[in-house]
XYZ file of C-alpha atoms in Angstrom:
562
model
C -9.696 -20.710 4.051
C -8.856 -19.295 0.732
C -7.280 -16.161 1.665
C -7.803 -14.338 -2.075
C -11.685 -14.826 -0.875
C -11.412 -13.195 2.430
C -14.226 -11.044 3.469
C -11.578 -9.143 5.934
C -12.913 -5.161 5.043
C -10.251 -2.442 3.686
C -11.360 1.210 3.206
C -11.493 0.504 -0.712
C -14.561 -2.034 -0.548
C -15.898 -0.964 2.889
C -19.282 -0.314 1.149
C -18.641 -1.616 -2.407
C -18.579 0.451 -5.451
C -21.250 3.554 -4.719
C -23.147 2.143 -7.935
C -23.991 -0.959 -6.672
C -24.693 0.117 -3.652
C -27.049 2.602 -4.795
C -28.843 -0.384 -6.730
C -29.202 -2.400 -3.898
C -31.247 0.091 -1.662
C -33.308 1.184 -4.216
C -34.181 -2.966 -4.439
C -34.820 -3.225 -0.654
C -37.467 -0.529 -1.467
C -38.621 -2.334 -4.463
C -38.452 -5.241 -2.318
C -40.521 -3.867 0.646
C -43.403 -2.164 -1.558
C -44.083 -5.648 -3.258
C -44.273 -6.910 -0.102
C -46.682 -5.017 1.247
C -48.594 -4.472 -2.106
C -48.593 -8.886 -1.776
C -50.900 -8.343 1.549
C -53.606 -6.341 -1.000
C -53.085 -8.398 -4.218
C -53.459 -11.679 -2.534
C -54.710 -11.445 1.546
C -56.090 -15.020 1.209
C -52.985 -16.970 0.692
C -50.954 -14.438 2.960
C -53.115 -14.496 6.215
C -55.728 -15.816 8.263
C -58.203 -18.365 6.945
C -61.029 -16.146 6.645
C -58.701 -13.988 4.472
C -57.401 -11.093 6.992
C -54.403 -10.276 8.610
C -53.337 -9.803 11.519
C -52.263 -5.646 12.960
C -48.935 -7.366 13.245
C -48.035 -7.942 10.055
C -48.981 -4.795 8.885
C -46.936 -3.416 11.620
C -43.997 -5.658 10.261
C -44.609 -4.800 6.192
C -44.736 -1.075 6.948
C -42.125 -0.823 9.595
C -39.473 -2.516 6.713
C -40.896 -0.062 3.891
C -39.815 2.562 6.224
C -36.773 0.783 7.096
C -36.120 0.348 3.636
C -36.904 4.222 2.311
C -34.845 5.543 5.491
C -31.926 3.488 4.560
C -32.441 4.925 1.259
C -32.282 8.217 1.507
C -30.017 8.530 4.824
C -27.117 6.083 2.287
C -28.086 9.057 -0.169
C -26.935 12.239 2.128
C -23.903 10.383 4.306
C -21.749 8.333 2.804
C -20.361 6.952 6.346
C -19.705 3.159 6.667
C -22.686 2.226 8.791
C -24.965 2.997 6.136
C -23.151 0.877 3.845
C -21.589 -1.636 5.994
C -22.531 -5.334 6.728
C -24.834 -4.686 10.215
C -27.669 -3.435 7.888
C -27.952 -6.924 6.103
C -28.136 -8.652 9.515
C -31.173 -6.403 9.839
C -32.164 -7.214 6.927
C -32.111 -10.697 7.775
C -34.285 -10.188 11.156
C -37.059 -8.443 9.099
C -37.253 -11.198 6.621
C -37.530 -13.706 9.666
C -40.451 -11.490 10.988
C -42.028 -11.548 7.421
C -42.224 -15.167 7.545
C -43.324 -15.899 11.238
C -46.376 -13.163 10.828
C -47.548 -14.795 7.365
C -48.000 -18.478 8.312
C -44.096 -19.630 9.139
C -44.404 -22.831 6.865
C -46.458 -21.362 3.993
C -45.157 -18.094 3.635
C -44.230 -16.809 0.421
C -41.461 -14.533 1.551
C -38.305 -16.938 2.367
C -36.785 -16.382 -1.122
C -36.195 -12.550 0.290
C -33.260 -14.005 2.368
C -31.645 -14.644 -0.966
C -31.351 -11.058 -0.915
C -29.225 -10.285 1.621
C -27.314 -13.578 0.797
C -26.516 -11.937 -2.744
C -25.399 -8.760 -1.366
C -23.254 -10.000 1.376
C -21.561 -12.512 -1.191
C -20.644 -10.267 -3.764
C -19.763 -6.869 -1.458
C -17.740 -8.884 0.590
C -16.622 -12.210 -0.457
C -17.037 -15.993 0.757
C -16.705 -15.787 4.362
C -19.438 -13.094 4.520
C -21.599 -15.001 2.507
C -21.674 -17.878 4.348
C -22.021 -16.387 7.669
C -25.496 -14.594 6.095
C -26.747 -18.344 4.853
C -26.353 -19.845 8.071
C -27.838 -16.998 9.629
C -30.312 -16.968 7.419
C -30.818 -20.919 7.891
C -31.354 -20.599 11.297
C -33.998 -17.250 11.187
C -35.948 -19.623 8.618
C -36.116 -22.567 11.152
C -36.586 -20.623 13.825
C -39.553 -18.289 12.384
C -41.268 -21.464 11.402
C -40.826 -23.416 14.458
C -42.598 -20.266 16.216
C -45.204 -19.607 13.566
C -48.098 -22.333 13.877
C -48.255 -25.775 16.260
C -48.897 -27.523 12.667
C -45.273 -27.820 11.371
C -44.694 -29.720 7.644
C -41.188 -31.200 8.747
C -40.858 -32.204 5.300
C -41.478 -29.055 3.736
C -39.390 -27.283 6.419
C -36.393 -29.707 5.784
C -36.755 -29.056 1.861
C -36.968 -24.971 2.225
C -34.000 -24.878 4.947
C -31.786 -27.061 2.760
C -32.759 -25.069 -0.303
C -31.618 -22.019 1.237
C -28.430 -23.640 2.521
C -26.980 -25.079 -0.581
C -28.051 -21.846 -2.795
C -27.057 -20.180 -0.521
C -23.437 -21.727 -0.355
C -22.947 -21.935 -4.131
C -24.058 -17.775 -4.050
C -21.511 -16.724 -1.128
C -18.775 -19.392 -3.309
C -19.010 -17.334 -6.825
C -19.908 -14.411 -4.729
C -16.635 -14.879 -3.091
C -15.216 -15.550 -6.322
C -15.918 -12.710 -8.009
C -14.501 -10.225 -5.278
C -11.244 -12.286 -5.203
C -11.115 -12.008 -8.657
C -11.512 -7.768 -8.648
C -8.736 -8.236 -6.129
C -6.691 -9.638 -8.061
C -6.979 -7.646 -11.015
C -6.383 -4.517 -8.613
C -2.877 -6.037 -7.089
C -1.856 -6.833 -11.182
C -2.808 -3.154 -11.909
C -1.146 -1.897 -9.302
C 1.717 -4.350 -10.015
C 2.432 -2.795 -13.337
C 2.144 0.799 -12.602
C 5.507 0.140 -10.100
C 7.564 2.637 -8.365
C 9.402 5.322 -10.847
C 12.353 4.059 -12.126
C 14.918 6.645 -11.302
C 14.071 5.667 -7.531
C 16.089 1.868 -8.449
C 14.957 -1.676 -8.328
C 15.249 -1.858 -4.552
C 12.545 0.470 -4.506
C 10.665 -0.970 -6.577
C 10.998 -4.124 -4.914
C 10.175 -2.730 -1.845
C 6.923 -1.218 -3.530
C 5.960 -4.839 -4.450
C 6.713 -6.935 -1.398
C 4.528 -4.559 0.403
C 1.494 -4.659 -1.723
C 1.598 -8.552 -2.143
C 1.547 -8.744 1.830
C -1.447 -6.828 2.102
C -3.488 -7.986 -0.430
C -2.806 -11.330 1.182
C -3.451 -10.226 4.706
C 0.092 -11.879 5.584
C 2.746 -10.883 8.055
C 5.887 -11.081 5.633
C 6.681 -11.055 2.230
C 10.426 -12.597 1.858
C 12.459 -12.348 -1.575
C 15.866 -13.965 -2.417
C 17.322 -13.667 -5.838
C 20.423 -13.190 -7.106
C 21.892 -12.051 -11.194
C 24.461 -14.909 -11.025
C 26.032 -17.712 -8.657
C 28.898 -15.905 -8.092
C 27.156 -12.875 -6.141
C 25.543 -12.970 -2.733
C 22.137 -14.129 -2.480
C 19.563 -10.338 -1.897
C 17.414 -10.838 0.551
C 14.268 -8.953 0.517
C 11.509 -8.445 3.536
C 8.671 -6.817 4.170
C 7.940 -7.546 7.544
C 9.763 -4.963 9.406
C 7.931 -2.708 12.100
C 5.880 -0.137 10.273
C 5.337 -2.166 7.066
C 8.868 -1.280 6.067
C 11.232 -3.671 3.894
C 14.536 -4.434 4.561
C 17.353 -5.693 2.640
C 20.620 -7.778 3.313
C 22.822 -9.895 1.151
C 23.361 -13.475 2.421
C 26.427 -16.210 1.493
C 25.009 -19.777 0.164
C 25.076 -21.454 3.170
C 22.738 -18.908 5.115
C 20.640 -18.777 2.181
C 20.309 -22.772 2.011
C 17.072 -22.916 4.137
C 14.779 -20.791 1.777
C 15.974 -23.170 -1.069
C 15.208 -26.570 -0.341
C 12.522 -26.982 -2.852
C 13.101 -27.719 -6.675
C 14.393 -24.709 -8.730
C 10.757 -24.400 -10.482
C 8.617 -25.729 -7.735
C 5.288 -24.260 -6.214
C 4.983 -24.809 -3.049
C 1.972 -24.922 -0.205
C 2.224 -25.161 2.995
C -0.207 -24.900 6.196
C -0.067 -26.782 9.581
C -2.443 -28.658 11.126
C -5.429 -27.170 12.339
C -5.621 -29.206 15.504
C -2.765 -31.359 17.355
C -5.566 -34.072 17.645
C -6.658 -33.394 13.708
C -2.839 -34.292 12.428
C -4.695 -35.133 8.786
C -5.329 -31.469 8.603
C -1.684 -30.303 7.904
C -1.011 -29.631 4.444
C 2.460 -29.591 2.493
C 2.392 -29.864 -1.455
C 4.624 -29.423 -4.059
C 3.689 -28.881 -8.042
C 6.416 -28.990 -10.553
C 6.497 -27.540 -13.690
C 4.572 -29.459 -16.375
C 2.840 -32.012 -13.555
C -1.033 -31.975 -13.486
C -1.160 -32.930 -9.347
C 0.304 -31.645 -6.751
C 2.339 -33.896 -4.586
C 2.775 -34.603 -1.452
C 6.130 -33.367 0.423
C 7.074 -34.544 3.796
C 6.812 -32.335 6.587
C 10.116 -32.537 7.859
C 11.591 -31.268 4.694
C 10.382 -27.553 5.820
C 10.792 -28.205 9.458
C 13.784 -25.999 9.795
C 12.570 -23.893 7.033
C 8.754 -22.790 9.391
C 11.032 -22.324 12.464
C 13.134 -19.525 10.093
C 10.044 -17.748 8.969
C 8.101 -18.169 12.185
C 5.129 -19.209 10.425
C 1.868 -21.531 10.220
C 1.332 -21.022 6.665
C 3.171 -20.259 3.484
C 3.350 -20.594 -0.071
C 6.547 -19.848 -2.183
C 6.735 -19.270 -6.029
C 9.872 -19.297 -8.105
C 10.823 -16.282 -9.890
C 11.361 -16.154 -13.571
C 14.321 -14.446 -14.079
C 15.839 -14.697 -17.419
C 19.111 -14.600 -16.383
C 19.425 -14.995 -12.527
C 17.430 -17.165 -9.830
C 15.853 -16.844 -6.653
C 11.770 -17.552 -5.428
C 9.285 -15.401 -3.331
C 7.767 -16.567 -0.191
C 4.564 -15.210 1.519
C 4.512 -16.210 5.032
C 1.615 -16.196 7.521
C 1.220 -16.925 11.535
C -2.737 -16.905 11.138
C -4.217 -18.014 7.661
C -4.260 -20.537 6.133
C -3.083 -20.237 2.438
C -4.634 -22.599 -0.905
C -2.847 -23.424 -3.278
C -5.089 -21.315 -5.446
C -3.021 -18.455 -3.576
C 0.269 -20.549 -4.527
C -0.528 -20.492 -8.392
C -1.701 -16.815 -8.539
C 1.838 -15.688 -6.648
C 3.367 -17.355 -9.225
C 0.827 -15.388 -12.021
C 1.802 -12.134 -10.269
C 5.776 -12.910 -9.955
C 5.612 -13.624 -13.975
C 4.176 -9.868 -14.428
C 6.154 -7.951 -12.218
C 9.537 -9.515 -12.400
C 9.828 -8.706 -15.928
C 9.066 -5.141 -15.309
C 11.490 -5.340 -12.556
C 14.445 -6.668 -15.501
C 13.587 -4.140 -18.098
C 13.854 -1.375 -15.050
C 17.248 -2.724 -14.499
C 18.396 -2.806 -17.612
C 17.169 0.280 -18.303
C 18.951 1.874 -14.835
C 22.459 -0.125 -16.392
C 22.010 1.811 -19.505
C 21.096 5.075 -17.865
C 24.237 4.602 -15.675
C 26.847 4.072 -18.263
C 25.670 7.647 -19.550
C 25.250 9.375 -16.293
C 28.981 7.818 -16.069
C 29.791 9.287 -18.814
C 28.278 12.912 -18.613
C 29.373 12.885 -15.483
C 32.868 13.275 -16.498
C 31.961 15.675 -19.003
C 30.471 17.972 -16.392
C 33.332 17.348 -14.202
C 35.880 18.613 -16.889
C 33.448 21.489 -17.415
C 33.220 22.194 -13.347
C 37.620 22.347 -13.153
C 37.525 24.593 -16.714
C 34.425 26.787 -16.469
C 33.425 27.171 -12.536
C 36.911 26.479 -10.454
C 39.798 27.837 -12.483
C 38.096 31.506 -12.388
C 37.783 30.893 -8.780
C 41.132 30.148 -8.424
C 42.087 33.181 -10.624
C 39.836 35.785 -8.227
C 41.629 34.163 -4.740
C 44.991 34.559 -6.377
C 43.686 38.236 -6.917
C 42.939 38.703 -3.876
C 45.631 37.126 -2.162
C 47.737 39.861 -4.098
C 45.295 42.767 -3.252
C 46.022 41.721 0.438
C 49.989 40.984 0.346
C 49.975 44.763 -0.552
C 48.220 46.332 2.272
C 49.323 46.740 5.765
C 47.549 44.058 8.366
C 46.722 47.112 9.715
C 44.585 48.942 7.022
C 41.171 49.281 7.629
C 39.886 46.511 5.188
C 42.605 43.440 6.013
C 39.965 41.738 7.574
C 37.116 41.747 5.434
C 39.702 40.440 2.787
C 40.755 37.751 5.117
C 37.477 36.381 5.692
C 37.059 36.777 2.072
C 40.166 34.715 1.221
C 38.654 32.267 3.761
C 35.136 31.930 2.126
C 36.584 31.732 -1.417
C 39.400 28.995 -0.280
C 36.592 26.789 0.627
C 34.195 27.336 -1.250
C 36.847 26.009 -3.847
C 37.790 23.228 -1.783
C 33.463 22.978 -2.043
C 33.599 22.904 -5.487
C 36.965 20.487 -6.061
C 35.272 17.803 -3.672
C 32.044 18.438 -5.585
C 33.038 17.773 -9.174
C 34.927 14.187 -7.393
C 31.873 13.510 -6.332
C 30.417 14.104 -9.777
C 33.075 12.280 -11.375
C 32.823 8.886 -9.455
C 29.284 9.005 -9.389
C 28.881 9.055 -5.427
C 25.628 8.596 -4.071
C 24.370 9.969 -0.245
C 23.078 7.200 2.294
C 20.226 9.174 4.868
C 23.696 9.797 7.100
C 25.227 11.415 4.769
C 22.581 13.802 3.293
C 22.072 14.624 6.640
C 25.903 15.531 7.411
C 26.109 17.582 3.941
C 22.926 19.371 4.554
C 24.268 20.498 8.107
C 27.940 21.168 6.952
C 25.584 23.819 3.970
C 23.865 25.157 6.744
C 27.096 25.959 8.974
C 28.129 28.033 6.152
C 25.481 30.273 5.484
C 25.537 30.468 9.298
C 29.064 31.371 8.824
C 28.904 33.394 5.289
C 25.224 35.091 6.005
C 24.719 34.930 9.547
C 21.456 33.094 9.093
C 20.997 30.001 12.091
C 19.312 27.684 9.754
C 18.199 24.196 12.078
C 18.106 21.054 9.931
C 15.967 18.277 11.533
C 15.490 15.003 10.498
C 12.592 12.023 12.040
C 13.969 8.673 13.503
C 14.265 6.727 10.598
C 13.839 8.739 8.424
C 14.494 6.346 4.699
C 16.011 7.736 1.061
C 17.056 6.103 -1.249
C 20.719 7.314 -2.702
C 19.492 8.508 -6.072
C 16.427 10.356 -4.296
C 18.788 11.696 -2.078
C 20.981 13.633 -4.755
C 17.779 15.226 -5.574
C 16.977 16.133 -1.815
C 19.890 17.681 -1.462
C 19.660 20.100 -4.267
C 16.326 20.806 -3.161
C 17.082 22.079 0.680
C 20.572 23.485 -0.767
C 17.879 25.646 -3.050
C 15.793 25.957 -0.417
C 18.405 27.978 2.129
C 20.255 30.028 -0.806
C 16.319 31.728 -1.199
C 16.033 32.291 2.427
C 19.203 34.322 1.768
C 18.698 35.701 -1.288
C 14.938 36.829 -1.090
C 14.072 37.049 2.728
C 15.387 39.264 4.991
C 14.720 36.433 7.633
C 17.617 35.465 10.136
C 16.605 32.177 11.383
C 15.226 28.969 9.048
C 14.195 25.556 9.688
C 14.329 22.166 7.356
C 12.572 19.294 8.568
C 12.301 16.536 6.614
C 10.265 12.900 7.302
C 8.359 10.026 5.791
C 4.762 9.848 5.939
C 2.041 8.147 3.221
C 4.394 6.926 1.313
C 6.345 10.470 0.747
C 9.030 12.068 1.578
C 8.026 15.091 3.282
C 10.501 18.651 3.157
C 9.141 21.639 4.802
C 11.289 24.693 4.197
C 10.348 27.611 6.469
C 11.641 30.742 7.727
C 10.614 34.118 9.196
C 8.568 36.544 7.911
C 9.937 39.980 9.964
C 8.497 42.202 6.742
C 5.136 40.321 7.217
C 3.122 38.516 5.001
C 4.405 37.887 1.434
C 3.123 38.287 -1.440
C 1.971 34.673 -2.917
C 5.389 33.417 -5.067
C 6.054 29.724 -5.783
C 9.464 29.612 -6.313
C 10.785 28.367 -9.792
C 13.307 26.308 -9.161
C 11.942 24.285 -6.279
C 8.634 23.470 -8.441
C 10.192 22.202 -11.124
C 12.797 20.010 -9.302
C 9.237 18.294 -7.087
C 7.599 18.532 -10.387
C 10.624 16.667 -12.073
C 10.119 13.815 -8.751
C 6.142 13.054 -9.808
C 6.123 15.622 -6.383
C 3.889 18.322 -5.433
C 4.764 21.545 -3.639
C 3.105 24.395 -1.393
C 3.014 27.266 0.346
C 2.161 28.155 3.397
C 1.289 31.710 4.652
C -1.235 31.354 7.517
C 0.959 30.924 10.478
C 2.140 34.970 11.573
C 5.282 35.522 10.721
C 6.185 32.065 8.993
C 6.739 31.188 5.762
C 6.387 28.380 4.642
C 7.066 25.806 1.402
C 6.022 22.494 1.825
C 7.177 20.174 -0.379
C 5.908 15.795 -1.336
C 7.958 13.416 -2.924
C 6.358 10.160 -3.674
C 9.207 7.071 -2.793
């Protein structure tokens, strides 16, 4: 089975586009009205001999006009799948049965109406639709004959049955075709239009892997490259639990099983269908500039189908201008073409220059965040921590000449305390700015609760920080995050009178998901959107919130695509 022609349904062709499906029921009514406007125009060749027909077939003709306008109108007012899904067409394809069993069976004008459905199926849903509708239809034909009349033209039967059959094949082929081909053109689309590129090429990677596994319908999607043979091979998957990819970096030797093929080499692979049908199995290679593809001997991926834990595969080489590696799309179920081998390798030629251009662009981006980083450092120690040193030395003295007595030696104290580390704050902020540090999901989480401890202990406002299991960031997004809920609890302080906050943060859709709240003991606010937190999501391709309803919550809710 091809799998770029697989009539497997996803919410974005459930129905087909709502044009064409508004064409085809408006040509089932067409359809129907001729029909019945045939059993006026011409009742002689339609029915009985003496030129009538029977109440039957005027019960079937009118009950499918109503079936048809019903359909019509009800697709009209409720767009739900039913209306629009692939059980209507098998109805279809019982009506037209019953069309030709009441109007003669072996005469009857009305078998090119399974055509029809076999048109619709093919092209809504692909190959495997198609043909399911043709044999179905097949067998209706036969069988409305067979039940029609005792005088049965076995001849004409055979002729009209394989007719339908072989039409009906070729239709549900190009049919299938056709929607493989608007795949494809989605996946490329969606291909170019990658991950932002401040989010890194891991991400984007990630992004990729994922989409190529379910446009395929696979269970992994397995990447090793590498910039240059002296680095560790990068190895890429998408097959984790909940569709997520993971990454690892792998030595030669433990990369030596995904790289048995030649450097340039596509590469097919499915097992046999059957233990008894061993001639089934199929395991090609296709080297650059060679017309056929060759055979390759099982036992040259033997080790490699016990690795992936697969049935199927095909692998692609990447084209890297400077570094190596080759893709792999892996499968326990289907059973991939090598049609599906050559278009991985169409896809992995646009993306994988995107994917260069995004790093070179991130080297040249880092070499000046390098540098402006320490520029703002030298700016942080001249402009920011030397005057904070300068007000803790004057305090210090302001306390040194009071008794530890007086009335105001403690407030001083603590104030000697918060201004000691908020410089200590502030000297291991501008290292971090200097060496260009990035957060792992740990240690966001750590800094965020070490921020919230101190407003605790500055403010007195219990601010609760919670995180999901698993919750994934990327180091550059998580910079960003930081600054956001850092924002986030400095306007509980500043604008709320609100003692108590809570930060949650998780993935969901594809986003990162913050939710900043805290309560409301004045009562309902005013609608605000705070500045600085809409142009920081806005800045992220992010959207933001807020949230009002719940009594005395406030809320600001706050997506980050990743």
């Amino acid at each position: 089975m091809v799998t770029g022609q697989s009539s497997r349904p996803t919410a974005a062709r459930m129905g087909g586009d709502a044009l064409g499906a508004s064409m085809v029921f408006v040509m089932r009514l067409v359809l129907a009205l001729t029909a019945i406007l045939t059993l006026f125009v011409a009742p002689g060749d339609l029915g009985n001999q003496d030129g009538t027909h029977s109440p039957l077939s005027w019960v079937i003709f009118g009950g499918y006009l109503l079936h048809s306008l019903t359909l019509l109108l009800a697709a009209r007012r409720h767009r739900t799948p039913f209306w629009h899904g692939k059980l209507v067409y098998w109805i279809d394809l019982g009506w037209y049965a019953l069309m030709v069993y009441s109007t003669g069976g072996n005469n009857s004008f009305f078998f090119p109406f399974f055509f029809f459905v076999i048109l619709t199926a093919s092209f809504q849903w692909g190959f495997d639709e198609g043909a399911r509708i043709t044999l179905g239809a097949t067998a209706a034909l036969t069988a409305a004959t067979w039940l029609a009349g005792t005088h049965i033209n076995h001849g004409h039967l055979l002729l009209r049955t394989a007719f339908v059959l072989a039409l009906g094949y070729m239709i549900a082929y190009w049919g299938g075709m056709g929607v493989a081909q608007r795949r494809r053109l989605q996946l490329l689309r969606d291909a170019s239009q990658l991950s932002n590129p401040r989010f890194g090429v891991d991400q984007t990677i990630s992004t990729m892997l994922q989409q190529t596994r379910d446009f395929y319908h696979a269970s992994n999607c397995v990447l090793l490259m590498r910039d240059n043979p002296d680095e560790l091979w990068q190895l890429h998957s998408s097959g984790a639990s909940g569709g997520r990819s993971s990454l690892s970096r792998l030595p030669e030797g433990a990369a030596a099983p995904l790289l048995v093929f030649e450097p340039q080499a596509l590469v097919q692979y499915a097992t046999a269908l059957h233990p008894r049908l061993p001639h089934s199995l199929e395991s090609r290679t296709k080297a650059p500039g060679e017309a056929r593809w060759q055979a390759m001997p099982p036992q040259q991926v033997e080790q490699l189908i016990d690795l992936l834990d697969a049935s199927s595969f095909v692998s692609a080489p990447l084209p890297l201008r400077k570094g190596e590696g080759r893709i792999y799309v892996v499968s326990d179920h289907l059973r991939f073409s090598r049609g599906d081998a050559v278009f991985l390798q169409q896809l992995a030629a646009q993306v994988f220059p995107v994917i260069e251009n995004i790093l070179l662009l991130d080297r040249l981006a880092s070499d000046a965040a390098f540098r402006e980083r320490q520029k703002i450092a030298r700016d942080l120690h001249d402009t920011t921590i030397q005057p904070y040193i300068g007000l803790r030395h004057g305090i210090a003295a302001v306390r040194q000449s009071l008794q530890s007595d007086h009335q105001v030696a403690a407030e001083l104290d603590k104030l000697l305390d918060m201004t000691t580390q908020v410089i200590g704050d502030m000297r291991q902020f501008a290292r971090s700015v200097r060496q260009g540090a990035s957060q792992t999901d740990a240690e966001l989480l750590i800094a965020l609760r070490r921020q919230a401890q101190q407003v605790r202990e500055f403010y007195d406002i219990q601010i609760t920080i919670q995180a999901e299991a698993g919750l994934s960031i990327s180091d550059r997004l998580a910079a960003e995050v930081f600054q956001i809920v850092n924002e986030g609890m400095h306007n509980i302080r500043k604008h709320t009178r609100a003692r108590t906050g809570l930060i949650s943060l998780s993935n969901a859709d594809g986003q990162l998901r913050i939710r900043i709240e805290n309560e409301s003991p004045e009562g309902p606010s005013a609608p605000f959107l705070p500045g600085s937190l809409a142009e920081r999501s806005t800045a992220l391709g992010g959207t933001i919130a807020i949230d009002c309803d719940t009594p005395g919550i406030t809320a600001v809710s706050i997506a980050i695509p990743v």
